[in-house]
Short mmCIF file of C-alpha atoms in Angstrom, two decimals:
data_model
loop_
_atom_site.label_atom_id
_atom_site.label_comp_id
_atom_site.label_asym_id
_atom_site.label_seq_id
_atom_site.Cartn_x
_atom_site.Cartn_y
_atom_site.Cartn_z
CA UNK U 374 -41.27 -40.10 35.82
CA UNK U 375 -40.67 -43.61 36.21
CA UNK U 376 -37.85 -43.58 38.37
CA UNK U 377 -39.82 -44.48 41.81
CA UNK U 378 -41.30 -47.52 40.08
CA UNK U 379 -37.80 -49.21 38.85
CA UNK U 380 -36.58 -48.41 42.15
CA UNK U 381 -39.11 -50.85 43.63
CA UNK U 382 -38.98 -53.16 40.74
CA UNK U 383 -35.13 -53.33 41.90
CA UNK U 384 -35.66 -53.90 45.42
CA UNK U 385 -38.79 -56.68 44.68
CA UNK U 386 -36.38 -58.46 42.48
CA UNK U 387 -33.04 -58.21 44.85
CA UNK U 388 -35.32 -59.12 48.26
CA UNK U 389 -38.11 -61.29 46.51
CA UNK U 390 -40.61 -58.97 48.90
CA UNK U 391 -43.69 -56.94 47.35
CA UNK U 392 -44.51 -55.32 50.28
CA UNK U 393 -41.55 -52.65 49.15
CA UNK U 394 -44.03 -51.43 46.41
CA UNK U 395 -45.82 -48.73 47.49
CA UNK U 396 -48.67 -49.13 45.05
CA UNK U 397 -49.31 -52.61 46.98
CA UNK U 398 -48.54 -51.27 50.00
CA UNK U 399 -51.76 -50.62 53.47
CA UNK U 400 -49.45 -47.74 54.80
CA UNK U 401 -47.99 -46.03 51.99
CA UNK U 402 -49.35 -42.94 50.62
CA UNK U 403 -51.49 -43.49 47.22
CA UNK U 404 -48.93 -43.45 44.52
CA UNK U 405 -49.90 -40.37 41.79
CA UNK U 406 -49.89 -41.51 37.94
CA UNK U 407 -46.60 -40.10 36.41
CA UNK U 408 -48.30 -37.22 34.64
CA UNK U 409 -49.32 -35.91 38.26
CA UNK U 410 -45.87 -36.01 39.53
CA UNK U 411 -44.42 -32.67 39.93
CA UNK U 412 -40.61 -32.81 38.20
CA UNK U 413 -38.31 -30.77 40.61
CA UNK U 414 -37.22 -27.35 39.81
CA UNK U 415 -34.22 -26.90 37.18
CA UNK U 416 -32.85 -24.55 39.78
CA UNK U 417 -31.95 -25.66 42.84
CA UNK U 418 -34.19 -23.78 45.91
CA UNK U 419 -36.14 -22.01 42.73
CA UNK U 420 -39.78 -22.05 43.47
CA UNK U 421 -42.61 -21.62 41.43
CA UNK U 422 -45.44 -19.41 41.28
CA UNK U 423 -48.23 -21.39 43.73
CA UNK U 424 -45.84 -22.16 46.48
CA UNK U 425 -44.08 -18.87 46.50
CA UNK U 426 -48.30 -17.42 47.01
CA UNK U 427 -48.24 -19.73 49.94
CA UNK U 428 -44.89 -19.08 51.46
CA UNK U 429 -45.40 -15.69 51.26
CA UNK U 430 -49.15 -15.80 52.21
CA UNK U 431 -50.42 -13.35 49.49
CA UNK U 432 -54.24 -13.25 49.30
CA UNK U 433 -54.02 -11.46 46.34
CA UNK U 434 -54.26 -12.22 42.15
CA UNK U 435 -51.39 -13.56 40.64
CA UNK U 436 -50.60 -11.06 38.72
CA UNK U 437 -50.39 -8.84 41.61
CA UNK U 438 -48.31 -10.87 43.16
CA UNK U 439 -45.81 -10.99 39.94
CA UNK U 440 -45.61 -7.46 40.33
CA UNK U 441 -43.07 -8.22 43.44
CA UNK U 442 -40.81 -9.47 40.69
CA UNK U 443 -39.88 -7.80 37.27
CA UNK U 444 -37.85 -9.95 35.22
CA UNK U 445 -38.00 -13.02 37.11
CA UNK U 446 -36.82 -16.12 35.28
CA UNK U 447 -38.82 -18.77 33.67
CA UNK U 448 -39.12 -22.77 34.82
CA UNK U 449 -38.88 -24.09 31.42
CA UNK U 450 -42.06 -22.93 30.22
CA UNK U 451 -44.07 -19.66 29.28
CA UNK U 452 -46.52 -20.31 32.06
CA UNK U 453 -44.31 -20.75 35.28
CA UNK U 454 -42.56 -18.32 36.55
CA UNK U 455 -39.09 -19.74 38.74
CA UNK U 456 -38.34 -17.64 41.82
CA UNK U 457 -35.26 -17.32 44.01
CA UNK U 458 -35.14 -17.70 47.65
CA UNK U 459 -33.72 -14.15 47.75
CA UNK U 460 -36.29 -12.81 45.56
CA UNK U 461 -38.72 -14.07 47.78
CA UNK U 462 -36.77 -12.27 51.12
CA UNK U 463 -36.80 -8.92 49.04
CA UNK U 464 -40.54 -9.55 48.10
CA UNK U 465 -41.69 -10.20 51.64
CA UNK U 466 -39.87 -6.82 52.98
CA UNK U 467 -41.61 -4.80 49.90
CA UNK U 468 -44.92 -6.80 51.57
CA UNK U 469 -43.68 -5.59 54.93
CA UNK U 470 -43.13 -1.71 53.34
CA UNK U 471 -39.32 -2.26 54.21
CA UNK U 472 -37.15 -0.38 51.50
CA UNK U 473 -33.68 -1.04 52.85
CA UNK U 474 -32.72 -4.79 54.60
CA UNK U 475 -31.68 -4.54 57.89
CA UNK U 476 -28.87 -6.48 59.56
CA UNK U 477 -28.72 -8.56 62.15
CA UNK U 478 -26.32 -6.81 64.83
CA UNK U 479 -22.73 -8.31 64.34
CA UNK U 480 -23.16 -9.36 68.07
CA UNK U 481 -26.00 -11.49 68.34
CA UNK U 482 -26.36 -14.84 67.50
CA UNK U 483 -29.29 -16.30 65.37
CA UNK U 484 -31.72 -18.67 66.58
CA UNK U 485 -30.63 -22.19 67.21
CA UNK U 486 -32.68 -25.12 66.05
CA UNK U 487 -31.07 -28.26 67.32
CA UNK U 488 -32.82 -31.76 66.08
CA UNK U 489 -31.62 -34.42 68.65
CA UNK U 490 -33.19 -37.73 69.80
CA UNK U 491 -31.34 -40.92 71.42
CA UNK U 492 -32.30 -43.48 68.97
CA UNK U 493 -32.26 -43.28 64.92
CA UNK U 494 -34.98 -44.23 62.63
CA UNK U 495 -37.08 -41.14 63.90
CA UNK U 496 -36.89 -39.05 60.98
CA UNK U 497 -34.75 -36.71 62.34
CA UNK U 498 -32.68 -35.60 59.68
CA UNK U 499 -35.68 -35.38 57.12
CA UNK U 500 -37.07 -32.63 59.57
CA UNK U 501 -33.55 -30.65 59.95
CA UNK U 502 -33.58 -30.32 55.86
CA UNK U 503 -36.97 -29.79 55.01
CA UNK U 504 -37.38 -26.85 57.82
CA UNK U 505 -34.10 -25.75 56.76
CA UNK U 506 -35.25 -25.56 53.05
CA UNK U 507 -38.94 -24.57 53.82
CA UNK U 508 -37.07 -21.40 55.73
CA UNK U 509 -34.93 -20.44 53.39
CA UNK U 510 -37.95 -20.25 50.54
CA UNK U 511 -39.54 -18.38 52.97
CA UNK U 512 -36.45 -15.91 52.72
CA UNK U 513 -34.56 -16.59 56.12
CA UNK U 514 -30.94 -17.01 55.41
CA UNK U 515 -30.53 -20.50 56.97
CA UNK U 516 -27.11 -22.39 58.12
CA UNK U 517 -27.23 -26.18 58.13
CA UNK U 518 -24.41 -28.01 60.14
CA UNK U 519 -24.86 -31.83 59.55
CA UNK U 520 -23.32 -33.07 63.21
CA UNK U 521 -23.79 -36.76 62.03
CA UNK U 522 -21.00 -38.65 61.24
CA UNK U 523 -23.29 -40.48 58.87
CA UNK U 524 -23.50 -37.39 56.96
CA UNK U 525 -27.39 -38.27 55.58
CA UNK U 526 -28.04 -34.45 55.80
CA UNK U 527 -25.25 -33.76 53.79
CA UNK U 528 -26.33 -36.82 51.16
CA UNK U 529 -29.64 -34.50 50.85
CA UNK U 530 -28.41 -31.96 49.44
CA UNK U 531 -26.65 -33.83 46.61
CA UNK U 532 -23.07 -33.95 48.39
CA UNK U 533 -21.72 -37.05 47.96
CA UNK U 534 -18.75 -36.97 51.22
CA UNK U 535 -17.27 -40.72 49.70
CA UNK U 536 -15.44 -39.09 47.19
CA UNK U 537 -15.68 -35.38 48.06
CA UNK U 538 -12.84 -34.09 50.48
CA UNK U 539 -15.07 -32.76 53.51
CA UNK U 540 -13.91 -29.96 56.56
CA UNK U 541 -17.03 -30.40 59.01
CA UNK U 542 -17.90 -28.88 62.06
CA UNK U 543 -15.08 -31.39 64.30
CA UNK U 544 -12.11 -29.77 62.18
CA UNK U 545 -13.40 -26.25 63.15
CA UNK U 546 -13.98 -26.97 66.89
CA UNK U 547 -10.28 -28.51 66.69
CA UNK U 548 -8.61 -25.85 65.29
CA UNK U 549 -10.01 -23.26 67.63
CA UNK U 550 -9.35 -25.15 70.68
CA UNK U 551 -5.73 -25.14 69.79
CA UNK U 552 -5.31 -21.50 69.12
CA UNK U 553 -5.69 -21.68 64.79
CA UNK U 554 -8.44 -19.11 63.33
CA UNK U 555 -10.69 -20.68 61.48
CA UNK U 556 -11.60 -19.85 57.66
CA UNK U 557 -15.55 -20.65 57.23
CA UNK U 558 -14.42 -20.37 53.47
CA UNK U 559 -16.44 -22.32 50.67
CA UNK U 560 -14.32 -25.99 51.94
CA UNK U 561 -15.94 -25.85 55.23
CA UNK U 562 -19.44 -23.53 54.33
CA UNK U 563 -20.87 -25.14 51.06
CA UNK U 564 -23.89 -23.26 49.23
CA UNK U 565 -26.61 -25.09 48.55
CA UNK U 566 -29.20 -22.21 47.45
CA UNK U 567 -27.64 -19.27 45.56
CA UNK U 568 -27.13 -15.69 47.17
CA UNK U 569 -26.41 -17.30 50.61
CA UNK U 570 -29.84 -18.12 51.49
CA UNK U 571 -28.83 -21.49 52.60
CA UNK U 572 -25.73 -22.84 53.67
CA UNK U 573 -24.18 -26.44 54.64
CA UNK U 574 -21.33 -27.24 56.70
CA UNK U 575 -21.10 -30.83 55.96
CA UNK U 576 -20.05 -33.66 57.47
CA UNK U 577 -18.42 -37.25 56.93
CA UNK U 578 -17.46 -40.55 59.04
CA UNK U 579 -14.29 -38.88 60.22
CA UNK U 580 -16.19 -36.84 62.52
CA UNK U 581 -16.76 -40.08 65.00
CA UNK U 582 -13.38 -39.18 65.66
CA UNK U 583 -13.88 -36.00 67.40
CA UNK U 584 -15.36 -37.72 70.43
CA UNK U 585 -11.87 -39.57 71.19
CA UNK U 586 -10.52 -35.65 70.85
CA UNK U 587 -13.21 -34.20 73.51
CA UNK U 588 -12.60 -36.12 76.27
CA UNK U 589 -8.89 -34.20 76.80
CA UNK U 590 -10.83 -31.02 76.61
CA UNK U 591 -11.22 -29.12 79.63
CA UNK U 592 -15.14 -27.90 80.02
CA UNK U 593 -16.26 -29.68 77.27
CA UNK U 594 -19.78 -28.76 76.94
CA UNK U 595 -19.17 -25.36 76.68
CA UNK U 596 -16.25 -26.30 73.34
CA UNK U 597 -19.53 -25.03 70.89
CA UNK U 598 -20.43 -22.18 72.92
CA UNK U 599 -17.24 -20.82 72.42
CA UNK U 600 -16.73 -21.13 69.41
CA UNK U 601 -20.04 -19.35 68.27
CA UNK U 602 -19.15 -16.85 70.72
CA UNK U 603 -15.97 -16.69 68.85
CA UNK U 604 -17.55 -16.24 65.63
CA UNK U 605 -20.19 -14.65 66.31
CA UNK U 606 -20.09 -12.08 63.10
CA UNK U 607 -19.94 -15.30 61.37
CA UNK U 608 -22.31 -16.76 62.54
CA UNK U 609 -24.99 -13.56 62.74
CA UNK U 610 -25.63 -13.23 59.11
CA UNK U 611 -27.75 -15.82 59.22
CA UNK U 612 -31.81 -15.72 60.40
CA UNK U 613 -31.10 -19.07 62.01
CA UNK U 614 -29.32 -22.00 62.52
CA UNK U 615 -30.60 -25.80 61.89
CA UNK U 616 -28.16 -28.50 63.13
CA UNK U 617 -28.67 -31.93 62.77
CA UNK U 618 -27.26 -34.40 65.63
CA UNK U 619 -25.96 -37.97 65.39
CA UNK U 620 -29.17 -40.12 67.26
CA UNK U 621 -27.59 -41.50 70.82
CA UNK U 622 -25.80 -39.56 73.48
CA UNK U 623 -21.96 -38.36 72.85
CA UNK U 624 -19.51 -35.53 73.81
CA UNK U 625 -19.83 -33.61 70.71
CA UNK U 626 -24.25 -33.51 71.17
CA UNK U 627 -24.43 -32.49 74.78
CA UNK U 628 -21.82 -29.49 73.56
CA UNK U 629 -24.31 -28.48 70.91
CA UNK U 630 -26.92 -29.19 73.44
CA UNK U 631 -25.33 -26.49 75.73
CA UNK U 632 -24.77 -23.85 72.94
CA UNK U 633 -28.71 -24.20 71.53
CA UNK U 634 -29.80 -24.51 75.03
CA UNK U 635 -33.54 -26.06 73.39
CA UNK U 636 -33.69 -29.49 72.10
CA UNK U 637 -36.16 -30.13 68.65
CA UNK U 638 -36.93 -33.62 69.24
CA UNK U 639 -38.11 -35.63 66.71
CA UNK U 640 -40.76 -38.24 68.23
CA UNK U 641 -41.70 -41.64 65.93
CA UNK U 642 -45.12 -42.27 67.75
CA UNK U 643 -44.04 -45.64 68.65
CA UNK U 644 -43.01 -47.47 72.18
CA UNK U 645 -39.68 -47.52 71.65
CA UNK U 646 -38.85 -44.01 70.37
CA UNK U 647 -41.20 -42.92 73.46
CA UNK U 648 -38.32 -45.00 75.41
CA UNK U 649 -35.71 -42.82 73.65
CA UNK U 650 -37.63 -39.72 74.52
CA UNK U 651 -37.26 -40.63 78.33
CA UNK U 652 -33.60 -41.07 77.80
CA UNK U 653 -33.24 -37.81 76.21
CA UNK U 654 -34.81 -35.99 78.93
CA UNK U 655 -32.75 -37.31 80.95
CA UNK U 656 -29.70 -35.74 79.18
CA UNK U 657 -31.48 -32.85 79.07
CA UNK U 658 -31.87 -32.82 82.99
CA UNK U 659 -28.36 -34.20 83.83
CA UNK U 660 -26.84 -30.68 81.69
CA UNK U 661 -29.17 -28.66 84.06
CA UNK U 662 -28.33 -30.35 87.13
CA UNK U 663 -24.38 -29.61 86.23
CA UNK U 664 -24.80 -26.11 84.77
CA UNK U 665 -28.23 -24.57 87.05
CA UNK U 666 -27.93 -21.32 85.02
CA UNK U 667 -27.88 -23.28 81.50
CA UNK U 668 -32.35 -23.90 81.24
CA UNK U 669 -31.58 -26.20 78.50
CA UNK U 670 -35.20 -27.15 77.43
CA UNK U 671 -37.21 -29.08 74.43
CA UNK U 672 -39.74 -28.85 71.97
CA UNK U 673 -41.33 -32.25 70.63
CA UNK U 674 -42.48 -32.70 66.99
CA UNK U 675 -44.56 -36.22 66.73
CA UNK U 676 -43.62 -37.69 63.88
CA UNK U 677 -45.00 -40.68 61.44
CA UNK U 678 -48.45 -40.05 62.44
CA UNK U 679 -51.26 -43.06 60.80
CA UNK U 680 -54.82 -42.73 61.99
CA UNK U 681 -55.54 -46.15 61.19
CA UNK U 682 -52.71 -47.32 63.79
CA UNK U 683 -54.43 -47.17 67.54
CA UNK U 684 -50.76 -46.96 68.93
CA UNK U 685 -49.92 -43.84 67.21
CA UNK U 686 -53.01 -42.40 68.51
CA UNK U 687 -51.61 -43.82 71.84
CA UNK U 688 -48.14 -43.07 71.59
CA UNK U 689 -49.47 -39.39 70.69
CA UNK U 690 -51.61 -39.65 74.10
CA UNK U 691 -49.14 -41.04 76.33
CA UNK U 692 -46.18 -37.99 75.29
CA UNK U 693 -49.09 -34.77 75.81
CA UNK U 694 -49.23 -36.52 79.26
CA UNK U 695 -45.48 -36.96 79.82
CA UNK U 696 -44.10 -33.36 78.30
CA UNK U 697 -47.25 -31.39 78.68
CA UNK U 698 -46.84 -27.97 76.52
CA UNK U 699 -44.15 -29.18 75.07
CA UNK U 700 -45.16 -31.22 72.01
CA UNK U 701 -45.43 -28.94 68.40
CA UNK U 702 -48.92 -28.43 67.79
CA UNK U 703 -48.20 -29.73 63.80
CA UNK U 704 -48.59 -33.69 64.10
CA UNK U 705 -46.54 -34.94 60.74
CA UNK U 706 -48.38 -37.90 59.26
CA UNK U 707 -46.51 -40.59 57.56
CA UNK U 708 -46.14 -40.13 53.91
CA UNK U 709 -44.71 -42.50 51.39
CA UNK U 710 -42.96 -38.77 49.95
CA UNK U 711 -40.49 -38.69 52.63
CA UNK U 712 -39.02 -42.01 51.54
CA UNK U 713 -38.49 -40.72 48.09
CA UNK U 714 -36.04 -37.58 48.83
CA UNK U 715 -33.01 -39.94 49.10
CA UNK U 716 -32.43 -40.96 45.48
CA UNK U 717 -31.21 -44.72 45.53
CA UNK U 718 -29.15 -43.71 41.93
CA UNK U 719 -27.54 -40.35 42.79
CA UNK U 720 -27.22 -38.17 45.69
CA UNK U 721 -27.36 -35.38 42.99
CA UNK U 722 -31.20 -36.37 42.75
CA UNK U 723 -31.75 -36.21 46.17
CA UNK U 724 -33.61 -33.50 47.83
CA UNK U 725 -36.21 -32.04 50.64
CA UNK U 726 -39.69 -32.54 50.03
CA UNK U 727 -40.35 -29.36 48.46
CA UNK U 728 -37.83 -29.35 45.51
CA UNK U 729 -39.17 -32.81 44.80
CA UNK U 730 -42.63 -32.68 45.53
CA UNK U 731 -44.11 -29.48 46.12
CA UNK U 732 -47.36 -29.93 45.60
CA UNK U 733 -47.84 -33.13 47.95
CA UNK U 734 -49.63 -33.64 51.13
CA UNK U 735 -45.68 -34.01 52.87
CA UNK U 736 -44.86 -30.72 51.24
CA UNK U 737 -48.02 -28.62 53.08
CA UNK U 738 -47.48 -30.48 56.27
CA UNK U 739 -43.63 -29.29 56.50
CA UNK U 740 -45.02 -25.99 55.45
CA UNK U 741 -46.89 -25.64 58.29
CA UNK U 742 -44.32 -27.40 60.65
CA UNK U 743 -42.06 -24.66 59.87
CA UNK U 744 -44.31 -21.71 60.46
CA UNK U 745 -44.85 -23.27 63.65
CA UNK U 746 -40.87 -23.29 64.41
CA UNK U 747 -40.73 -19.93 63.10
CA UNK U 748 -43.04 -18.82 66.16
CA UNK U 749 -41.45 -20.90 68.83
CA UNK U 750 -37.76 -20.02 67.86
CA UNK U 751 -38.58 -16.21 67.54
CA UNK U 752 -36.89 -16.24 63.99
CA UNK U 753 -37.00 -12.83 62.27
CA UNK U 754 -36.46 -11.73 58.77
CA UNK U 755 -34.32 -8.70 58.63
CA UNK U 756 -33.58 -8.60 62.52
CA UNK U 757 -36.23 -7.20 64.02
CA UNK U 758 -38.94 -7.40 61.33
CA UNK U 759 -41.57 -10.28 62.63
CA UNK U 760 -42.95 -12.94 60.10
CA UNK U 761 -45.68 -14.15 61.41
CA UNK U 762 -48.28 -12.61 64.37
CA UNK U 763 -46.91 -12.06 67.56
CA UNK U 764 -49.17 -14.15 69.30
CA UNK U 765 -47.84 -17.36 67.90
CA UNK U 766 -44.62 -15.81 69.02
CA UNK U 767 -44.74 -15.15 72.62
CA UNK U 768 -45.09 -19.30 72.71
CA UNK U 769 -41.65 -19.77 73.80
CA UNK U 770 -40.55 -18.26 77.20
CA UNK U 771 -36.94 -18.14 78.05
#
């Protein structure tokens, strides 16, 4: 692949700076040599045969572990086998000794993992795909609603919403404030991995205009609640739900802080994103103060992390003091990776870390990010069927 290295060549050229390079670079991540470069999966969400071991945790051979799936397909080669998210959810219920999948009652909504923070820059949306797509390889059936009139989670999965005609998450809230039913049909639901393992309500710049909308809306806040409440069959045939926020404070992301009722904020361990953090709590205790019964709470993931930086290490320091039990115990380091999800060519290219690069350092950390989440959110596979022990978890209370 040589891809990365035009890119920079581009961007040297264009700005006349070589500190883009990564090769030349003090923080970036040592570059591989091309032949060391994992090309992504022909399929998109397919995973091959070492990372499905890991997701699925199998301490056994290989070819034991093949045994999970007759006739799976191959990646291109006679060595790799290519498996499907699903194939991976009915593996890891054969693991579990469960012959028939249970369903989540029609009833109950999934867990809700909001990503929110009050500045950009943090690497907030990064963290809403790749725990979105690390869950779904897992075999969770995940929803994604992009809630950023930006629409960069929607650009990561390959959907380019500059030509493509988009319904988001503002035209359902719309239409069931003013009495329409709403259709989550394939133009507002989008597949992104095959069999329904992961979903994407999109979004584009025409959701800034929602905000103008809320402010004639009686009870406000609660305009998300109901319409999960609404939809709740909809919405429970998912394991969870990952939504990704615009950064800053507006109408539409204190109502989807009321319906998730737990913030996932993403930190940048640096002085001003430990600013934002303040801010954000202060949301946070503002929604309290005017719904008592709401316990709207947060969960920190530090982000960016660089060992050779003494303010990271400080920044780190100075949030376990400020939100004690509340930070992620899985630190992300910074990782040159994460920069190259978001082709600069194609959004088609574009992807979470581990359809790019699933063998990198980024990849393993996400990995274990999002077994983390998995305990704190209480997210199940097949309803009541755990995924990981229970003392990771009883973490969360309430």
């Amino acid at each position: 692949m040589h891809n990365n290295k035009k890119m920079y060549d581009i961007l040297i050229r264009a700005t006349g700076d070589a500190s883009m390079n990564p090769e030349t670079r003090n923080d970036a991540e040592p570059v591989l040599p091309d032949d060391d470069v994992t090309e992504p999966s022909p399929l998109r969400g397919g995973i091959r045969l070492k990372l499905a071991m890991d997701l699925c945790r199998w301490a056994g051979s290989p070819q034991s572990f093949r045994s999970f799936f007759p006739g799976v397909a191959k990646a291109g080669s006679a060595y790799h086998n290519l498996y499907t998210p699903l194939q991976i959810r009915q593996a890891r219920l054969k693991m579990l000794g469960v012959e028939e999948e249970v369903w989540r009652p029609l009833d109950l909504m999934p867990p809700i993992i909001y990503c929110r923070m009050a500045k950009g820059g943090v690497g907030k949306t990064t963290i809403a795909a790749n725990i979105a797509s690390c869950m779904a390889m897992q075999g969770h059936r995940v929803l994604m609603i992009d809630a950023d009139p930006q629409a960069s989670l929607t650009s990561m999965f390959g959907i380019d919403w500059t030509v493509e005609k988009i319904r988001h998450v503002g035209h359902a809230l719309r239409d069931h404030e003013q009495g329409y039913p709403v259709v989550f049909d394939e133009s507002i639901v989008r597949p992104i991995y095959a069999d329904g393992m992961l979903d994407l309500i999109a979004s584009d710049i025409t959701l800034a205009n929602i905000e103008s909308w809320l402010t004639t809306v009686l009870n406000r806040e609660a305009v998300v609640d109901r319409l999960f409440r609404s939809y709740v069959e909809f919405w429970s045939a998912y394991d969870v739900i990952v939504i990704d926020s615009a950064p800053g404070s507006s109408q539409l992301s204190n109502a989807l802080m009321y319906a998730a009722r737990c913030v996932l904020a993403v930190v940048m361990l640096d002085g001003q994103s430990i600013k934002a953090m303040e801010v954000l709590a202060h949301n946070i205790h503002e929604l309290n103060r005017a719904y008592p019964d709401l316990h709207a709470g947060v969960h920190l993931v530090a982000n960016g992390f660089d060992a050779r930086q003494t303010t990271c290490q400080a920044s780190l320091e100075i949030l376990r003091a400020a939100y004690p039990g509340m930070i992620d115990p899985c630190i992300i380091p910074r990782y040159a990776a994460f920069a190259r999800q978001v082709s600069l060519y194609s959004d088609a290219e574009s992807g979470p870390i581990l359809e790019r690069e699933p063998n990198s350092p980024a990849a393993k950390a996400i990995i274990e990010l999002t077994r983390s989440l998995i305990g704190f959110y209480d997210v199940k596979l097949a309803e009541q069927i755990p995924v990981i022990p229970d003392t990771q978890r009883s973490r969360r209370k309430g």
